[in-house]
Coordinates of C-alpha atoms in Angstrom, one line a residue:
Chain Q
M1 CA 18.5 -27.2 -41.1
D2 CA 17.0 -23.6 -40.9
A3 CA 16.9 -23.1 -37.2
P4 CA 18.9 -20.2 -36.1
V5 CA 21.9 -20.7 -34.2
T6 CA 22.1 -18.7 -30.9
L7 CA 25.2 -18.4 -28.6
I8 CA 24.6 -17.3 -25.0
T9 CA 27.2 -16.6 -22.4
G10 CA 27.1 -17.6 -18.8
T11 CA 24.3 -20.0 -19.0
R12 CA 25.1 -22.1 -15.8
I13 CA 22.6 -20.0 -13.8
G14 CA 20.3 -17.1 -13.8
I15 CA 19.2 -14.9 -16.8
G16 CA 21.6 -17.1 -19.0
R17 CA 20.0 -20.4 -18.3
H18 CA 16.6 -19.0 -18.6
L19 CA 17.5 -17.3 -22.1
A20 CA 18.9 -20.5 -23.2
E21 CA 15.7 -22.4 -22.0
H22 CA 13.6 -19.7 -23.6
Y23 CA 15.2 -20.0 -27.0
L24 CA 15.5 -23.7 -27.0
R25 CA 11.6 -23.7 -26.5
L26 CA 11.4 -21.3 -29.7
G27 CA 13.3 -23.8 -31.5
H28 CA 16.7 -22.4 -31.8
R29 CA 20.0 -24.4 -31.7
V30 CA 21.5 -22.9 -28.5
V31 CA 25.3 -23.0 -27.9
G32 CA 26.1 -22.0 -24.1
C33 CA 29.1 -21.3 -22.2
S34 CA 30.4 -20.9 -18.4
R35 CA 33.4 -21.2 -16.6
A36 CA 32.1 -23.9 -14.3
P37 CA 30.3 -26.8 -15.7
V38 CA 26.6 -26.9 -15.7
D39 CA 24.4 -29.3 -13.9
W40 CA 21.4 -29.2 -16.6
T41 CA 21.2 -30.3 -20.1
R42 CA 18.4 -30.1 -22.9
E43 CA 18.0 -31.6 -26.3
G44 CA 19.3 -29.2 -29.0
Y45 CA 21.7 -27.5 -26.6
N46 CA 25.5 -27.7 -26.7
H47 CA 27.9 -26.3 -23.9
Y48 CA 31.4 -25.3 -23.7
G49 CA 33.4 -24.8 -20.7
T50 CA 34.8 -21.3 -21.6
D51 CA 35.9 -18.3 -19.8
V52 CA 34.7 -15.2 -21.8
A53 CA 37.9 -13.5 -21.1
D54 CA 40.4 -16.1 -22.1
E55 CA 41.0 -15.3 -25.8
K56 CA 42.5 -18.8 -26.8
G57 CA 39.4 -20.5 -25.3
V58 CA 36.9 -18.3 -26.8
K59 CA 38.6 -18.7 -30.4
A60 CA 38.5 -22.5 -29.8
M61 CA 34.9 -22.2 -29.0
F62 CA 34.1 -20.2 -32.2
S63 CA 36.1 -22.8 -34.3
A64 CA 34.0 -25.4 -32.8
I65 CA 30.8 -23.4 -33.6
R66 CA 31.9 -22.9 -37.1
R67 CA 32.6 -26.6 -37.7
S68 CA 29.5 -27.8 -36.1
Y69 CA 26.8 -25.3 -37.4
G70 CA 28.8 -23.4 -40.1
R71 CA 26.9 -20.1 -38.9
L72 CA 25.9 -17.9 -35.9
D73 CA 22.8 -15.9 -36.1
H74 CA 22.7 -14.6 -32.5
L75 CA 25.0 -13.7 -29.8
I76 CA 23.6 -13.0 -26.4
N77 CA 26.7 -11.7 -24.1
N78 CA 25.0 -12.2 -20.9
A79 CA 28.1 -13.6 -18.8
G80 CA 28.9 -11.2 -15.9
I81 CA 30.3 -10.8 -12.5
A82 CA 29.6 -8.3 -9.8
S83 CA 31.3 -7.2 -6.5
M84 CA 29.6 -4.6 -4.2
N85 CA 32.1 -2.7 -2.1
H86 CA 33.3 0.9 -1.5
S87 CA 36.1 1.7 -3.9
L88 CA 38.6 2.4 -1.0
L89 CA 38.2 -1.3 0.0
T90 CA 38.1 -2.8 -3.6
P91 CA 41.5 -4.7 -4.3
V92 CA 42.7 -4.2 -7.8
S93 CA 42.3 -7.8 -8.5
T94 CA 38.6 -7.4 -8.3
V95 CA 38.6 -4.3 -10.5
S96 CA 40.6 -6.3 -13.3
A97 CA 38.3 -9.5 -13.0
I98 CA 35.3 -7.5 -13.2
L99 CA 36.5 -5.6 -16.3
A100 CA 37.8 -8.8 -17.9
T101 CA 34.7 -10.8 -17.8
N102 CA 32.1 -8.0 -18.3
A103 CA 34.0 -5.7 -20.8
V104 CA 36.7 -7.7 -22.4
G105 CA 34.7 -10.7 -22.7
T106 CA 31.9 -8.7 -24.5
F107 CA 34.4 -7.4 -26.9
L108 CA 36.1 -10.8 -27.4
L109 CA 32.7 -12.5 -28.1
S110 CA 31.4 -9.8 -30.3
R111 CA 34.7 -9.8 -32.4
E112 CA 34.6 -13.4 -32.9
A113 CA 30.9 -13.7 -33.6
A114 CA 30.9 -10.9 -36.1
K115 CA 33.7 -13.0 -38.2
L116 CA 31.3 -15.7 -38.4
M117 CA 28.2 -13.7 -38.8
K118 CA 29.6 -11.6 -41.7
R119 CA 29.9 -14.8 -44.0
K120 CA 26.0 -14.6 -44.2
G121 CA 25.6 -10.8 -44.0
Y122 CA 23.2 -11.3 -40.8
G123 CA 23.7 -11.2 -37.0
R124 CA 22.2 -10.1 -34.0
I125 CA 24.4 -9.3 -30.9
V126 CA 22.7 -8.5 -27.6
N127 CA 24.9 -7.1 -24.9
F128 CA 24.2 -6.8 -21.1
S129 CA 24.7 -3.5 -19.2
S130 CA 22.8 -2.7 -15.9
V131 CA 20.6 0.2 -14.4
A132 CA 23.5 0.8 -12.2
V133 CA 25.2 2.7 -15.0
P134 CA 22.5 5.6 -15.3
L135 CA 21.9 5.3 -11.6
K136 CA 25.5 5.9 -10.9
L137 CA 25.4 3.6 -8.0
A138 CA 27.8 4.0 -5.0
G139 CA 29.5 1.0 -4.0
E140 CA 29.7 -0.5 -7.4
A141 CA 32.5 1.5 -9.0
A142 CA 34.2 -1.3 -10.9
Y143 CA 31.0 -2.9 -11.9
V144 CA 29.4 0.4 -13.2
A145 CA 32.8 1.2 -15.2
S146 CA 32.7 -2.5 -16.8
K147 CA 28.8 -2.0 -17.7
S148 CA 29.4 1.6 -18.9
A149 CA 32.3 0.2 -21.2
V150 CA 29.5 -2.2 -22.4
V151 CA 27.4 0.5 -23.4
A152 CA 30.2 2.4 -25.2
L153 CA 30.9 -1.1 -27.0
T154 CA 27.5 -1.3 -28.1
H155 CA 27.8 2.2 -29.8
V156 CA 30.9 1.6 -31.5
L157 CA 30.6 -2.2 -32.6
A158 CA 27.1 -1.1 -33.9
R159 CA 28.9 1.2 -36.4
E160 CA 31.7 -1.0 -37.2
F161 CA 29.4 -4.0 -37.8
A162 CA 26.6 -2.5 -39.6
E163 CA 27.6 -3.1 -43.0
F164 CA 28.0 -6.8 -42.3
G165 CA 24.2 -6.7 -41.6
I166 CA 24.9 -7.2 -37.9
T167 CA 23.0 -5.1 -35.3
V168 CA 24.4 -4.4 -31.9
N169 CA 22.0 -3.7 -29.1
C170 CA 22.1 -3.8 -25.4
V171 CA 19.6 -4.4 -22.4
G172 CA 20.1 -2.9 -18.8
P173 CA 18.2 -4.9 -16.3
G174 CA 17.6 -3.5 -12.8
P175 CA 17.6 -5.9 -9.8
L176 CA 16.5 -9.5 -10.6
A177 CA 16.3 -12.4 -8.1
T178 CA 19.5 -13.9 -9.2
N179 CA 22.9 -14.9 -7.6
L180 CA 24.4 -11.5 -8.6
I181 CA 22.4 -9.7 -5.9
R182 CA 22.2 -12.4 -3.3
S183 CA 24.3 -10.6 -0.9
V184 CA 23.1 -7.2 -1.4
P185 CA 21.0 -6.0 1.6
K186 CA 17.3 -5.8 1.2
Q187 CA 17.4 -2.2 2.1
T188 CA 19.7 -1.3 -0.7
I189 CA 17.6 -3.2 -3.2
D190 CA 14.4 -1.3 -2.0
R191 CA 16.2 2.2 -2.4
L192 CA 17.4 0.9 -5.9
L193 CA 13.9 -0.1 -6.6
S194 CA 12.4 3.2 -5.5
L195 CA 14.4 5.1 -8.4
Q196 CA 12.7 3.0 -11.1
A197 CA 9.4 4.5 -12.9
I198 CA 8.1 1.0 -12.2
P199 CA 9.3 0.1 -8.6
R200 CA 9.3 -3.7 -8.8
M201 CA 11.9 -6.4 -9.0
G202 CA 12.5 -7.4 -12.7
T203 CA 11.7 -10.9 -14.1
F204 CA 13.4 -13.2 -16.4
D205 CA 10.7 -13.0 -18.9
D206 CA 11.2 -8.9 -18.9
V207 CA 14.7 -9.5 -19.9
A208 CA 13.8 -12.3 -22.5
N209 CA 11.1 -9.9 -24.1
T210 CA 13.7 -7.2 -24.6
V211 CA 16.1 -9.6 -26.0
D212 CA 13.4 -11.0 -28.3
F213 CA 12.8 -7.6 -29.8
F214 CA 16.4 -7.2 -30.7
L215 CA 16.9 -10.6 -32.0
R216 CA 13.9 -10.2 -34.4
P217 CA 14.6 -10.1 -38.1
E218 CA 12.3 -7.2 -38.3
S219 CA 14.7 -5.3 -35.9
G220 CA 17.2 -4.8 -38.4
F221 CA 17.2 -0.9 -38.6
I222 CA 17.6 -1.0 -34.7
T223 CA 21.3 -0.8 -33.7
G224 CA 23.6 0.9 -31.1
Q225 CA 20.6 1.1 -28.5
T226 CA 20.6 0.5 -24.7
I227 CA 17.1 -0.3 -23.2
Y228 CA 17.1 0.0 -19.4
L229 CA 14.2 -1.9 -17.6
G230 CA 11.9 -0.6 -15.1
G231 CA 11.8 3.2 -16.4
V232 CA 15.2 4.3 -15.2
Chain N
M1 CA 57.4 -31.0 -42.1
P2 CA 57.4 -28.8 -45.3
H3 CA 60.4 -26.5 -45.7
H4 CA 59.7 -22.7 -44.8
D5 CA 59.8 -21.8 -48.6
D6 CA 56.9 -24.4 -49.1
D7 CA 55.1 -22.9 -46.2
M8 CA 55.6 -19.5 -47.5
R9 CA 54.3 -20.2 -50.9
Q10 CA 51.3 -22.0 -49.6
V11 CA 50.4 -19.1 -47.6
V12 CA 51.0 -16.5 -50.3
D13 CA 48.7 -18.6 -52.7
L14 CA 46.1 -19.0 -50.0
I15 CA 46.1 -15.1 -49.7
I16 CA 46.0 -14.5 -53.5
D17 CA 42.8 -17.0 -53.9
N18 CA 41.0 -15.2 -51.0
V19 CA 41.8 -11.7 -52.9
N20 CA 40.5 -13.5 -56.0
Q21 CA 37.4 -14.7 -54.2
L22 CA 36.6 -11.1 -52.7
K23 CA 37.1 -9.9 -56.4
N24 CA 34.5 -12.3 -57.5
T25 CA 32.0 -12.2 -54.6
Q26 CA 32.3 -8.5 -53.4
G27 CA 33.5 -6.7 -56.6
L28 CA 36.8 -5.8 -55.0
K29 CA 39.1 -3.9 -57.1
A30 CA 42.3 -5.6 -57.3
P31 CA 45.5 -5.8 -59.7
A32 CA 45.0 -8.6 -62.4
Q33 CA 48.6 -10.0 -61.6
L34 CA 49.1 -11.0 -57.7
D35 CA 52.2 -12.0 -55.9
S36 CA 54.0 -11.7 -52.8
A37 CA 55.2 -8.2 -53.9
T38 CA 51.6 -6.8 -54.5
A39 CA 50.9 -3.7 -52.2
L40 CA 47.5 -4.5 -50.0
F41 CA 47.2 -1.6 -47.7
G42 CA 48.5 1.8 -47.4
G43 CA 50.5 3.4 -49.9
D44 CA 49.8 1.8 -53.3
G45 CA 47.9 -0.6 -51.8
F46 CA 44.2 -1.5 -53.2
L47 CA 42.4 -2.3 -50.0
D48 CA 40.4 0.3 -48.0
S49 CA 40.2 -0.3 -44.4
M50 CA 37.0 -2.5 -44.6
A51 CA 38.3 -4.5 -47.4
L52 CA 41.4 -5.2 -45.3
V53 CA 39.2 -6.2 -42.4
T54 CA 37.3 -8.7 -44.9
L55 CA 40.4 -10.1 -46.3
V56 CA 42.1 -10.4 -42.9
V57 CA 39.3 -12.4 -41.4
A58 CA 39.1 -14.6 -44.5
V59 CA 42.6 -15.4 -44.4
E60 CA 42.3 -16.1 -40.8
Q61 CA 39.6 -18.8 -41.4
A62 CA 41.3 -20.2 -44.6
I63 CA 44.5 -20.8 -42.5
E64 CA 42.4 -22.5 -39.9
E65 CA 40.7 -24.7 -42.7
K66 CA 44.2 -25.6 -44.2
F67 CA 46.4 -26.0 -41.3
G68 CA 44.0 -26.9 -38.7
T69 CA 45.2 -24.2 -36.3
N70 CA 43.4 -20.8 -35.2
V71 CA 45.5 -17.9 -35.5
S72 CA 44.7 -14.3 -35.0
L73 CA 46.1 -12.0 -37.6
A74 CA 44.9 -8.8 -35.6
D75 CA 47.9 -6.4 -35.0
P76 CA 47.7 -3.4 -32.9
G77 CA 49.8 -1.1 -34.9
A78 CA 48.3 -2.5 -38.2
M79 CA 46.6 0.7 -39.2
S80 CA 49.5 2.9 -38.7
Q81 CA 52.6 1.0 -38.8
E82 CA 55.2 2.0 -41.5
H83 CA 56.1 -1.8 -41.4
S84 CA 52.4 -3.0 -41.1
P85 CA 52.1 -6.7 -41.9
Y86 CA 49.2 -5.9 -44.0
R87 CA 51.5 -3.7 -46.5
T88 CA 51.9 -6.5 -49.4
I89 CA 50.7 -10.1 -49.7
G90 CA 54.4 -11.2 -48.9
A91 CA 54.2 -9.3 -45.5
L92 CA 50.9 -10.6 -44.5
A93 CA 52.2 -14.3 -45.6
D94 CA 55.1 -13.8 -43.3
Y95 CA 53.4 -12.5 -40.4
A96 CA 50.6 -15.6 -40.9
L97 CA 53.4 -17.9 -40.8
R98 CA 55.1 -16.5 -37.6
R99 CA 51.6 -16.7 -36.0
L100 CA 51.2 -20.2 -37.1
R101 CA 54.5 -21.1 -35.8
A102 CA 53.9 -19.5 -32.5
A103 CA 50.7 -21.1 -31.9

């Protein structure tokens, strides 16, 4: 069976779920994970209850992928958490949790994925940053720090993994209608959108289109890049 | 449960098998005779840093296949330590065995 194997983190809801359904429609064998159980299922989809920041759990998931599929073609590091708050009102436990999921999780999944991908000398890793990084959003210090770390990881891992035939790139969406921005006031979102060249909310398809581009076999000469959506 | 020496010999053999595979598949330049005293990395070692990465990952996977246990052979001081677990085949086998027992 030649259908590519695509691992997507954070598939319970939002962008992750949309991407899982998108790549299933394109004929990929999709593996997903999330901390909480999913309330949906599809043929060709295999789910793991894995926390991306838990090394033991992540390694166990990759062992299972190796046994089941013997390969991994694509990793989409989508899982992420956010918390909007002034830094003077942010407990350190929140900072640690955000860095663990967004930055450590991206590192851990990429490391284990590269071990599996290098067997074939081929792989595509797509990370998730945010327009909050170039916009230096006040009120999101921990989130911006974690997503800046993702951009930095993208640069360095691209260099380290290049000789294994693995590209590492990054997409930075702006606001999308997901749970992540559910509690953000409309005024704040409007101000954010006004900073984009194209001042509208992003869609799941905008994100999927960018990820599609990075995953294409023809994109083998594109690595270490971050594309911010909406013209930020 | 096999005796410690048996385990050690099995892991040393497993590492030597993997070095030989890398010789055959990736043209790794390694000494003809390999044993636990053979230097791997640093000093007289025959591995450069990328070959070390490839060997360590291959050994991790081979250990999982042989013993059914997922161990990480990553080590924070590996690239600089004087007593790095990667300095000889024997040192790597000992390190892997300790990780295997702790898992």
